[in-house]
Coordinates of C-alpha atoms in Angstrom, one line a residue:
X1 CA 39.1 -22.7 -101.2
X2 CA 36.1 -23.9 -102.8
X3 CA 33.0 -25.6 -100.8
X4 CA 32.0 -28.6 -100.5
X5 CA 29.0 -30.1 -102.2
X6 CA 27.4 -31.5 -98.9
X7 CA 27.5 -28.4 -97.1
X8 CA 26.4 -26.2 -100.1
X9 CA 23.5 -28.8 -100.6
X10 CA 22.7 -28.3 -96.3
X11 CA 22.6 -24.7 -96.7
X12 CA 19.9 -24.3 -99.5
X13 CA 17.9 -27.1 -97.4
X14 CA 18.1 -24.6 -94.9
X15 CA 17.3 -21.1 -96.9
X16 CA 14.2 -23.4 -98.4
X17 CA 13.0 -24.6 -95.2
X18 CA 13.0 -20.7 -93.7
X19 CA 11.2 -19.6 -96.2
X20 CA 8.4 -22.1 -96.1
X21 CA 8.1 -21.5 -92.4
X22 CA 8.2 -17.4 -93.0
X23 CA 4.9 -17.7 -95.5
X24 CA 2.4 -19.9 -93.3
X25 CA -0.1 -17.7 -91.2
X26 CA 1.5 -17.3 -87.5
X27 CA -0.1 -18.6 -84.8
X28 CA -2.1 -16.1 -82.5
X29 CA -0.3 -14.7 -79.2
X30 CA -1.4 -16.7 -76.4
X31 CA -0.8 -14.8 -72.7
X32 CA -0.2 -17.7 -70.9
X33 CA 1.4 -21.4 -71.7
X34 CA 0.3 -24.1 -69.4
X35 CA 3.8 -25.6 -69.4
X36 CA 5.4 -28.0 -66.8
X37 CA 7.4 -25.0 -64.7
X38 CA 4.0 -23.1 -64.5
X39 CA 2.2 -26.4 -63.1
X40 CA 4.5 -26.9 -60.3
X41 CA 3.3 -25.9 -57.2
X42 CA 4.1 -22.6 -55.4
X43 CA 7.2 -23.2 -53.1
X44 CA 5.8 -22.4 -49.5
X45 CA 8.9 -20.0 -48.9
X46 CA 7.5 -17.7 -51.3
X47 CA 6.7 -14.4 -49.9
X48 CA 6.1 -16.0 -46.3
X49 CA 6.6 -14.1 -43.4
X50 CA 7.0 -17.7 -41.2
X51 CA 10.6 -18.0 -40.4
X52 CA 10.9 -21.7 -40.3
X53 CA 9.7 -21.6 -43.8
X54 CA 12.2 -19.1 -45.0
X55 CA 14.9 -20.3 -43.1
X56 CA 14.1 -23.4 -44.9
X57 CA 14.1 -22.1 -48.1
X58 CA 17.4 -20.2 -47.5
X59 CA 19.2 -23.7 -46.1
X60 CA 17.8 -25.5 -49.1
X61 CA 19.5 -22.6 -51.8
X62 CA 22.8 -23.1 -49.7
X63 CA 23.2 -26.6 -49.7
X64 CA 26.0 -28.1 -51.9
X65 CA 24.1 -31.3 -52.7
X66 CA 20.9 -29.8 -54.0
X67 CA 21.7 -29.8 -57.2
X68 CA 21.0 -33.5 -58.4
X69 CA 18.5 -34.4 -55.4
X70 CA 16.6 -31.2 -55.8
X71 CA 15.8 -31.5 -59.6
X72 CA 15.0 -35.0 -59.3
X73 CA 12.6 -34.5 -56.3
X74 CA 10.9 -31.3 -58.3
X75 CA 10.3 -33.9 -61.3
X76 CA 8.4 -36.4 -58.9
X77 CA 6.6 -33.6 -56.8
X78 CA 5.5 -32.0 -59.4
X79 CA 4.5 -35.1 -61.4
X80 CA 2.6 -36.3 -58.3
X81 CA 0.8 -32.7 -57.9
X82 CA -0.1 -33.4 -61.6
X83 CA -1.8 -36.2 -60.7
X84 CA -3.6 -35.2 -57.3
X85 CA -4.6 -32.5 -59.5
X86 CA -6.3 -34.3 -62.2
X87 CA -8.0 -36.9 -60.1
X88 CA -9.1 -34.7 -57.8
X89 CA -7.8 -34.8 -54.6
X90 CA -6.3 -31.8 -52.5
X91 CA -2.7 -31.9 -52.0
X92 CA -1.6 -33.5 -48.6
X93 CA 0.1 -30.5 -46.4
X94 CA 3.7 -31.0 -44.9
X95 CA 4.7 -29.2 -41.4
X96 CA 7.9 -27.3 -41.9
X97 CA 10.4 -29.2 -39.6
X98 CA 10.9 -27.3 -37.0
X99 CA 14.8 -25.5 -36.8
X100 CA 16.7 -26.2 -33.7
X101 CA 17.6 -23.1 -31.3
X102 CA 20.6 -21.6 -32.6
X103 CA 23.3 -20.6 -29.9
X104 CA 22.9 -16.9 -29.4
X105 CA 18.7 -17.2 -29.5
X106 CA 16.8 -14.9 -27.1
X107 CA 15.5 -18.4 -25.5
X108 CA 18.8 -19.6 -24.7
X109 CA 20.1 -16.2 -23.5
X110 CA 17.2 -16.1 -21.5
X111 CA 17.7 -19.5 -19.8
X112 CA 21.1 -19.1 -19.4
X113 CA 20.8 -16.0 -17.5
X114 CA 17.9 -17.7 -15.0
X115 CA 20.6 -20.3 -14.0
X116 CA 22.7 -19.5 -11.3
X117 CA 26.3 -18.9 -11.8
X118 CA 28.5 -21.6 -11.2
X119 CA 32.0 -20.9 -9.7
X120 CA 35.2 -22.3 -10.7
X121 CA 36.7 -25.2 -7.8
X122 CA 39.9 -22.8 -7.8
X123 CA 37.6 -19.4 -6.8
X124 CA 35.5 -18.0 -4.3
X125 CA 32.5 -16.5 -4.6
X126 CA 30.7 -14.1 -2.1
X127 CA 27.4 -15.4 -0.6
X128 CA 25.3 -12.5 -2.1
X129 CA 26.2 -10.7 -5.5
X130 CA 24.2 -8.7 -7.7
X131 CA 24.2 -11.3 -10.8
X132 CA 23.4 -14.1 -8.8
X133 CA 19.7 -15.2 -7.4
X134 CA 20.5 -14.6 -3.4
X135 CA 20.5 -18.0 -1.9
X136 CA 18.4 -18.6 1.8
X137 CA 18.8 -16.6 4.2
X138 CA 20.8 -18.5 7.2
X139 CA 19.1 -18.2 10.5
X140 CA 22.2 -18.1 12.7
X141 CA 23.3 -14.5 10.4
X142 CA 19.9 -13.2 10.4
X143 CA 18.0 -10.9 13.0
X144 CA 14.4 -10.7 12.9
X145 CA 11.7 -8.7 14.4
X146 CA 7.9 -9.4 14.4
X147 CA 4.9 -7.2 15.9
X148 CA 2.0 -9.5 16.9
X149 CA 0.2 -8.0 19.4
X150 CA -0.2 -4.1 20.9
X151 CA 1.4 -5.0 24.1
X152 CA 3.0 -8.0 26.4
X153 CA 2.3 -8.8 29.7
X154 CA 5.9 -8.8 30.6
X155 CA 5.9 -11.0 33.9
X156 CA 3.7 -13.7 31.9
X157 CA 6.9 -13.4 29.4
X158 CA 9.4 -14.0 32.2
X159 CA 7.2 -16.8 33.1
X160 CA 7.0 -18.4 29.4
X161 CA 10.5 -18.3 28.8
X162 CA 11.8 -19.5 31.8
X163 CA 9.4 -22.8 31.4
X164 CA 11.2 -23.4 28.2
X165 CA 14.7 -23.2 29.4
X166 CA 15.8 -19.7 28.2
X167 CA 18.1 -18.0 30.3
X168 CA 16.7 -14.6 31.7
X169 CA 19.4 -11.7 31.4
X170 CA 22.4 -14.1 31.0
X171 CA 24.5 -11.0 30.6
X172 CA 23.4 -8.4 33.7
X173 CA 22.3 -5.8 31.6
X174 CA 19.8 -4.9 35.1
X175 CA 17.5 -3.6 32.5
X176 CA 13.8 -4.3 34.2
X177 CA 11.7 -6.6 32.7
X178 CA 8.4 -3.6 31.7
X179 CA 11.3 -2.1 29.5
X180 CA 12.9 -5.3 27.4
X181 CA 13.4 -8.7 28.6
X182 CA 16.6 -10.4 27.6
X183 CA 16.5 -14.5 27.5
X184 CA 19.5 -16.6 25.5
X185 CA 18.6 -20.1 24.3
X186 CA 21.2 -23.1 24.1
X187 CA 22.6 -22.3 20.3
X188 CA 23.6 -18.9 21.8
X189 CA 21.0 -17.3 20.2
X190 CA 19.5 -13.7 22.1
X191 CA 15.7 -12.9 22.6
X192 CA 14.8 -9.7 23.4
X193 CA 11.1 -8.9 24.2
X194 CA 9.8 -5.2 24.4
X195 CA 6.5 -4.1 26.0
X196 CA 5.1 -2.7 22.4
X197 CA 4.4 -6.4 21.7
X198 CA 7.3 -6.7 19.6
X199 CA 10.2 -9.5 20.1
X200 CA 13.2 -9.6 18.2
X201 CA 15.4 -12.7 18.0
X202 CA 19.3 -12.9 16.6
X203 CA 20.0 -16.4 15.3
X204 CA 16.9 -18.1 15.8
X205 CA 13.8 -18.6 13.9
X206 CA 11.5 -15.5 14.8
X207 CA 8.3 -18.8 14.2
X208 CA 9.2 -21.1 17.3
X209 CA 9.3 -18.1 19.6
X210 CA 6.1 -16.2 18.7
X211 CA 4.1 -19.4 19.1
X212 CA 5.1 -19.6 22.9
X213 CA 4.6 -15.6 23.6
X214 CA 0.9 -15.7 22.2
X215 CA -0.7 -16.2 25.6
X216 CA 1.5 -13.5 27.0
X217 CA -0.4 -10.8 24.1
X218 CA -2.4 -8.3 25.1
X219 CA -5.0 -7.4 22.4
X220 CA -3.2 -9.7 19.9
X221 CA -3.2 -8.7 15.7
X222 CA -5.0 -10.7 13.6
X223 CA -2.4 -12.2 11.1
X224 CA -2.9 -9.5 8.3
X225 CA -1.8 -7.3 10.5
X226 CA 1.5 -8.5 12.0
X227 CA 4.1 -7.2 10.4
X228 CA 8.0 -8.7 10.2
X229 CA 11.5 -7.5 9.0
X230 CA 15.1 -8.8 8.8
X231 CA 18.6 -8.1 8.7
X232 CA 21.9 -9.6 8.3
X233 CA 24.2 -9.0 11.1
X234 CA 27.8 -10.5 11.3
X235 CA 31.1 -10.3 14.2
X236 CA 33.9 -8.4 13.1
X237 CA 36.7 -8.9 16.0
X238 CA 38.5 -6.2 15.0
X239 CA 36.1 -3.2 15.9
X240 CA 35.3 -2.2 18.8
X241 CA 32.1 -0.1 18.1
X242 CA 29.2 -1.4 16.1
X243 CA 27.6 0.2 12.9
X244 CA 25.0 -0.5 10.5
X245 CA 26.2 -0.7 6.8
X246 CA 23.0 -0.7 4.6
X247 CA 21.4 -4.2 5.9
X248 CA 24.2 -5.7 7.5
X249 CA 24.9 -5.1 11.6
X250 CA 28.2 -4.7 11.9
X251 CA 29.2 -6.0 15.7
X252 CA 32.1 -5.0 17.2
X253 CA 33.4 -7.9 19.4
X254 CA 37.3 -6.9 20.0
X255 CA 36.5 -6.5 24.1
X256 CA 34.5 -9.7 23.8
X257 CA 37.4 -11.9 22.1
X258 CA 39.5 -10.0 25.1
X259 CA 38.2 -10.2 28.2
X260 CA 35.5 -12.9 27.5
X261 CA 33.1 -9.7 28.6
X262 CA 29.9 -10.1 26.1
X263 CA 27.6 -7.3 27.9
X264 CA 28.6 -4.3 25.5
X265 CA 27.9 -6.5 22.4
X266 CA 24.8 -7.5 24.3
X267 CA 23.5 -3.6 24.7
X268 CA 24.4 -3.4 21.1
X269 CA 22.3 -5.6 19.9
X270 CA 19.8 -4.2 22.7
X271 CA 19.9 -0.9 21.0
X272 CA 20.0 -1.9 17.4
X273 CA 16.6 -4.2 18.8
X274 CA 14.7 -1.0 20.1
X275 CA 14.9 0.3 17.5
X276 CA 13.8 -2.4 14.5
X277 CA 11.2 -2.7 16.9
X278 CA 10.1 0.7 16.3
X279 CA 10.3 0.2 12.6
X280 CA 8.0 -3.2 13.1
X281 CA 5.5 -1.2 15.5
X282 CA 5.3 1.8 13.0
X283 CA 4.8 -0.8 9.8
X284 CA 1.7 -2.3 11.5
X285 CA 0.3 1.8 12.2
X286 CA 0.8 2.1 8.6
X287 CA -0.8 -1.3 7.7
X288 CA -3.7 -0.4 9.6
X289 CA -4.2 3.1 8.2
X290 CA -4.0 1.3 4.8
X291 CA -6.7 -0.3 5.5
X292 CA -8.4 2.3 7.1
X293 CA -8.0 4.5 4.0
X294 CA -9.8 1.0 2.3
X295 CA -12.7 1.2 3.7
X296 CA -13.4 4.9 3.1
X297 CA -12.0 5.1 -0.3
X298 CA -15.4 5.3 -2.3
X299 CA -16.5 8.2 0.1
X300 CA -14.7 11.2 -2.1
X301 CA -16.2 9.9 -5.2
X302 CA -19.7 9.6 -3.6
X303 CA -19.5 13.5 -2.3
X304 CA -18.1 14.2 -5.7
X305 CA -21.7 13.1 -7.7
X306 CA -23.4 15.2 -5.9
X307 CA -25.4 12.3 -4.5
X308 CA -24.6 12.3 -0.6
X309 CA -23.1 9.5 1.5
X310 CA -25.6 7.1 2.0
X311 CA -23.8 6.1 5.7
X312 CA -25.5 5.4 9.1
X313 CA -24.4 7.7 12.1
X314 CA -22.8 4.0 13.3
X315 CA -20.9 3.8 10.9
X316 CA -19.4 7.3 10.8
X317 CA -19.1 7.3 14.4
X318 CA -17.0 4.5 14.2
X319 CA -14.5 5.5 11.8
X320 CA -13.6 8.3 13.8
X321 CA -13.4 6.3 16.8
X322 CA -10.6 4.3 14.3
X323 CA -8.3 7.1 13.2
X324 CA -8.5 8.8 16.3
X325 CA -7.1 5.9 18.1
X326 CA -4.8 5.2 15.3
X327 CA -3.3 8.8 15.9
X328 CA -3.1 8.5 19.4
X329 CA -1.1 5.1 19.3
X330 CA 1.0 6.9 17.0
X331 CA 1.5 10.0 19.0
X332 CA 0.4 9.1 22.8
X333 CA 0.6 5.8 23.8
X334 CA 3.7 4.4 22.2
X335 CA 7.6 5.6 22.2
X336 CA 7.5 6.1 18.7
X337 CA 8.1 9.7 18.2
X338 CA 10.6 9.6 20.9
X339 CA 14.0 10.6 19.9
X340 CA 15.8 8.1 22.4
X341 CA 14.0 5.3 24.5
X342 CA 14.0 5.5 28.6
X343 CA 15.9 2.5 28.8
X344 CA 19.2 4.5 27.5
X345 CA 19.0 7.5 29.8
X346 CA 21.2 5.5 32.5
X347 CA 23.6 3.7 30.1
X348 CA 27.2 5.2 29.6
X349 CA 27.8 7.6 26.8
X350 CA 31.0 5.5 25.5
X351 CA 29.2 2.7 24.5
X352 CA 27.1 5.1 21.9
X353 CA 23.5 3.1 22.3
X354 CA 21.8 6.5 21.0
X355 CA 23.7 6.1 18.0
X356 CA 22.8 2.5 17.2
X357 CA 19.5 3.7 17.6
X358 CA 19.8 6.4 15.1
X359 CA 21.3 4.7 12.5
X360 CA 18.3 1.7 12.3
X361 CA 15.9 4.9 12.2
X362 CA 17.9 6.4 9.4
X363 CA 18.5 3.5 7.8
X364 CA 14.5 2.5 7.8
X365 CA 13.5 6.1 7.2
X366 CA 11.7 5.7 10.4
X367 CA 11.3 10.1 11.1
X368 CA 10.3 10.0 7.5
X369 CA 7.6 7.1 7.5
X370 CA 6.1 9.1 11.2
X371 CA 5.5 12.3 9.4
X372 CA 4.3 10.8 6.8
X373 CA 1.4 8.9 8.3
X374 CA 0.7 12.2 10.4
X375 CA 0.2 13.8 7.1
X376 CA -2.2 11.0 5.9
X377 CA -4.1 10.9 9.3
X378 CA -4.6 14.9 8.6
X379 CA -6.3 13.9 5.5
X380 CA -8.7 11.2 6.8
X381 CA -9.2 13.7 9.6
X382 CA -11.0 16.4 7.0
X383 CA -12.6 13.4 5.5
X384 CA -14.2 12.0 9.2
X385 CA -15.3 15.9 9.7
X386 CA -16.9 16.1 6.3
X387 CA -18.9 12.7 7.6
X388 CA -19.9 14.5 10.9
X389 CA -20.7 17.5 9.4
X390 CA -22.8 15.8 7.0
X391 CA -24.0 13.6 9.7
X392 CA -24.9 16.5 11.9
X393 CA -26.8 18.0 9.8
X394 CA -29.1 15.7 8.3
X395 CA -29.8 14.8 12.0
X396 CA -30.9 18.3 12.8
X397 CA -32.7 18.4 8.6
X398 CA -34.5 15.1 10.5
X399 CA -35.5 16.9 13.9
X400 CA -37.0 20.3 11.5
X401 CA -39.3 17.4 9.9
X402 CA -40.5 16.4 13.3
X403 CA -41.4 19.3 14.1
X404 CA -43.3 20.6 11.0
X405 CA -45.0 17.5 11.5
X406 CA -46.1 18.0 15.0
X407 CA -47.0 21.6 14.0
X408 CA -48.9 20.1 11.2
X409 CA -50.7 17.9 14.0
X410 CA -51.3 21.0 15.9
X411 CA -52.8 23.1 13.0
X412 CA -55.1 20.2 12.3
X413 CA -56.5 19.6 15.6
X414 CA -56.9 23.0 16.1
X415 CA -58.6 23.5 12.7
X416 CA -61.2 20.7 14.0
X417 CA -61.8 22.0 17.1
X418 CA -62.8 25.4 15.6
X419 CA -64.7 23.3 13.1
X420 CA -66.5 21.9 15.9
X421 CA -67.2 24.9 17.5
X422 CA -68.9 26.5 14.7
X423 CA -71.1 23.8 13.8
X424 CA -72.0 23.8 17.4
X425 CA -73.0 27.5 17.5
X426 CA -75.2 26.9 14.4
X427 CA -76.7 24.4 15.9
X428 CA -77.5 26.5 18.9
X429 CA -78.7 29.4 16.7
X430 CA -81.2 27.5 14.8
X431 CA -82.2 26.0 17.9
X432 CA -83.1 29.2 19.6
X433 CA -84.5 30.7 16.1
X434 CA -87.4 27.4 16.3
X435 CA -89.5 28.3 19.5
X436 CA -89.4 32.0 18.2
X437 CA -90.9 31.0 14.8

């Protein structure tokens, strides 16, 4: 089939064309075109380590409708950074919108897991569990004991208590009143108050009681010093003996819900009294060593430089004084290295009080804590005989001084006297030697 004219005519339009082009000089090699796509301005996702930015950019490749509204905002951006460009002024900055927190964010995890857990209306939840914040404390489940003084003066205590309606030994425990003092308030909550200046309340607020005991204190701690602890206690009616499980006092009540008889749940609690009581007494020993051990702590470094302990004789004199009568409150004065209180010598074996006692010592490493602190008092021991040593001994390098300086007084009075002496036999000499001449 032949061609048509039209198109053969086209096609040596073409050829000619080309071939003009191909002999005109080309055009040197320019690097770089300032074209529209180069004058746009740089995206602010590019190569930025901000997340909102990226996230931005990511959302804004994803979209489905970016297509048309993307292409037509480009045009008028980057006509308008044209412009801004070429008269001058800088281009106004935009604050990336801020993303909103996506469900499974560290924030939200982290908020979530602060709130407390929120039981169904079918289920029940225990009071205290290990994922949950624990809630208050309730005072009528609590037992607390507080040290605030070194001693009581127990008939003063009878005396307070008994003004403020308590009833004394509601129970007959015959306990006397220098070994624990038993008083029961109207919300049938017990108060027992030992000689060692410690009181320990069940079901009421340690606060209200302390206030009325402080004139009975003898030598009362200052309010850094008192020291506190609690535990939970609860009735179970179907034990007979008590027991400690962890934090919780366990109180056997099965005689009680019998025969009405609350005495052996009162010499339990009695017993597991004595012997937070201890823990409380030995907590305030330990308190006060801490701070003993305060006070003396730059004295190693000091005899480590080589430069002496610039301390009075006062001063050492009364930091022995300190630790010796921290030992002996620990050792001597106190039942706190006793393995079992006089007050349970007479009571029956069947009720096991030593064992209550026991297990609040084991429980509150109580043996533990004593031989510890007898092992710290050993080292501040060597450190108060370093002092006196030292002390001792630059009082007898003082007395040597006195004396060389008396000496030194002696010589020189001598030495004028025989000064004296001499000029006076010269004078004599020549005085005899005159007539003569």
């Amino acid at each position: 089939m032949r061609p048509s004219p039209q198109r053969i005519s086209l096609h040596h339009v073409a050829r000619h064309l080309h071939s003009s082009v191909a002999q005109l000089p080309r055009r040197p090699t320019r690097c770089f075109h300032q074209t529209t796509a180069v004058c746009m301005p740089r995206k602010r996702s590019f190569f930025t380590s901000n997340p909102y930015l990226s996230q931005g950019g990511e959302e804004s490749k994803d979209t489905s409708s970016s297509s048309s509204s993307s292409s037509s905002s480009s045009s008028s951006s980057s006509s308008a950074t044209a412009s801004e460009a070429s008269t001058g002024s800088p281009p106004t900055k935009r604050k990336p919108a801020r993303t909103a927190t996506t469900k499974n964010s560290l924030r939200r995890v982290a908020i979530i897991a602060q709130q407390p857990k929120r039981s169904s209306p079918g289920s029940t939840s225990p009071s205290r569990s290990s994922t949950s914040p624990p809630a208050e404390d309730d005072p009528s489940t609590v037992v607390s004991a507080v040290c605030i003084a070194e001693g009581f003066h127990m008939p003063t205590v009878l005396e307070i208590l008994s003004s403020h309606g308590f009833e004394i030994d509601p129970d007959g425990t015959g306990f006397d009143a220098n070994e624990v003092v038993h008083a029961r308030g109207v919300n049938g909550g017990d108060i027992f108050v030992f000689p060692s200046g410690t009181l320990v309340t069940w079901s009421i607020p340690p606060d209200a009681v302390t206030r009325q005991l402080l004139r009975a204190a003898e030598d009362l701690h200052p309010p850094e010093l008192r020291e506190a602890e609690d535990l939970d206690f609860a009735s179970d009616a179907s034990r007979e003996a008590s027991v400690l499980k962890g934090d919780l006092v366990v109180l056997g009540t099965r005689r009680e819900q019998a025969d009405g008889d609350r005495l052996d749940t009162t010499l339990a609690k009695i017993a597991f009294s004595s012997g937070l009581a201890r823990s409380t007494k030995l907590a305030v020993l330990e308190t006060a060593l801490t701070s003993y051990f305060e006070s003396t702590r730059r004295i190693p470094a000091l005899l480590a430089e080589g430069a002496g302990v610039p301390l009075g004789r006062r001063f050492i004199l009364q930091k022995t004084g300190e630790l010796l009568s921290l030992r002996a409150r620990l050792n001597h004065y106190s039942e706190l290295t006793d393995a079992l209180p006089d007050i349970f010598w007479d009571s029956r074996s069947e009720l096991g009080l030593e064992g209550y006692y026991e297990q609040v010592g084991r429980a509150l490493d109580v043996n533990v804590r004593i031989r510890a602190l007898n092992q710290k008092m050993d080292y501040a021991q060597e450190i108060a005989t370093v002092l006196r040593e030292m002390s001792s001994e630059q009082h007898g390098t003082r007395l040597e001084w006195i004396i060389i300086a008396l000496i030194a007084v002696e010589v020189i009075f001598e030495v004028r006297r025989i000064v004296l002496e001499w000029m006076q036999e010269s004078e004599v000499r020549k005085a005899e030697a005159a007539p003569a001449a």
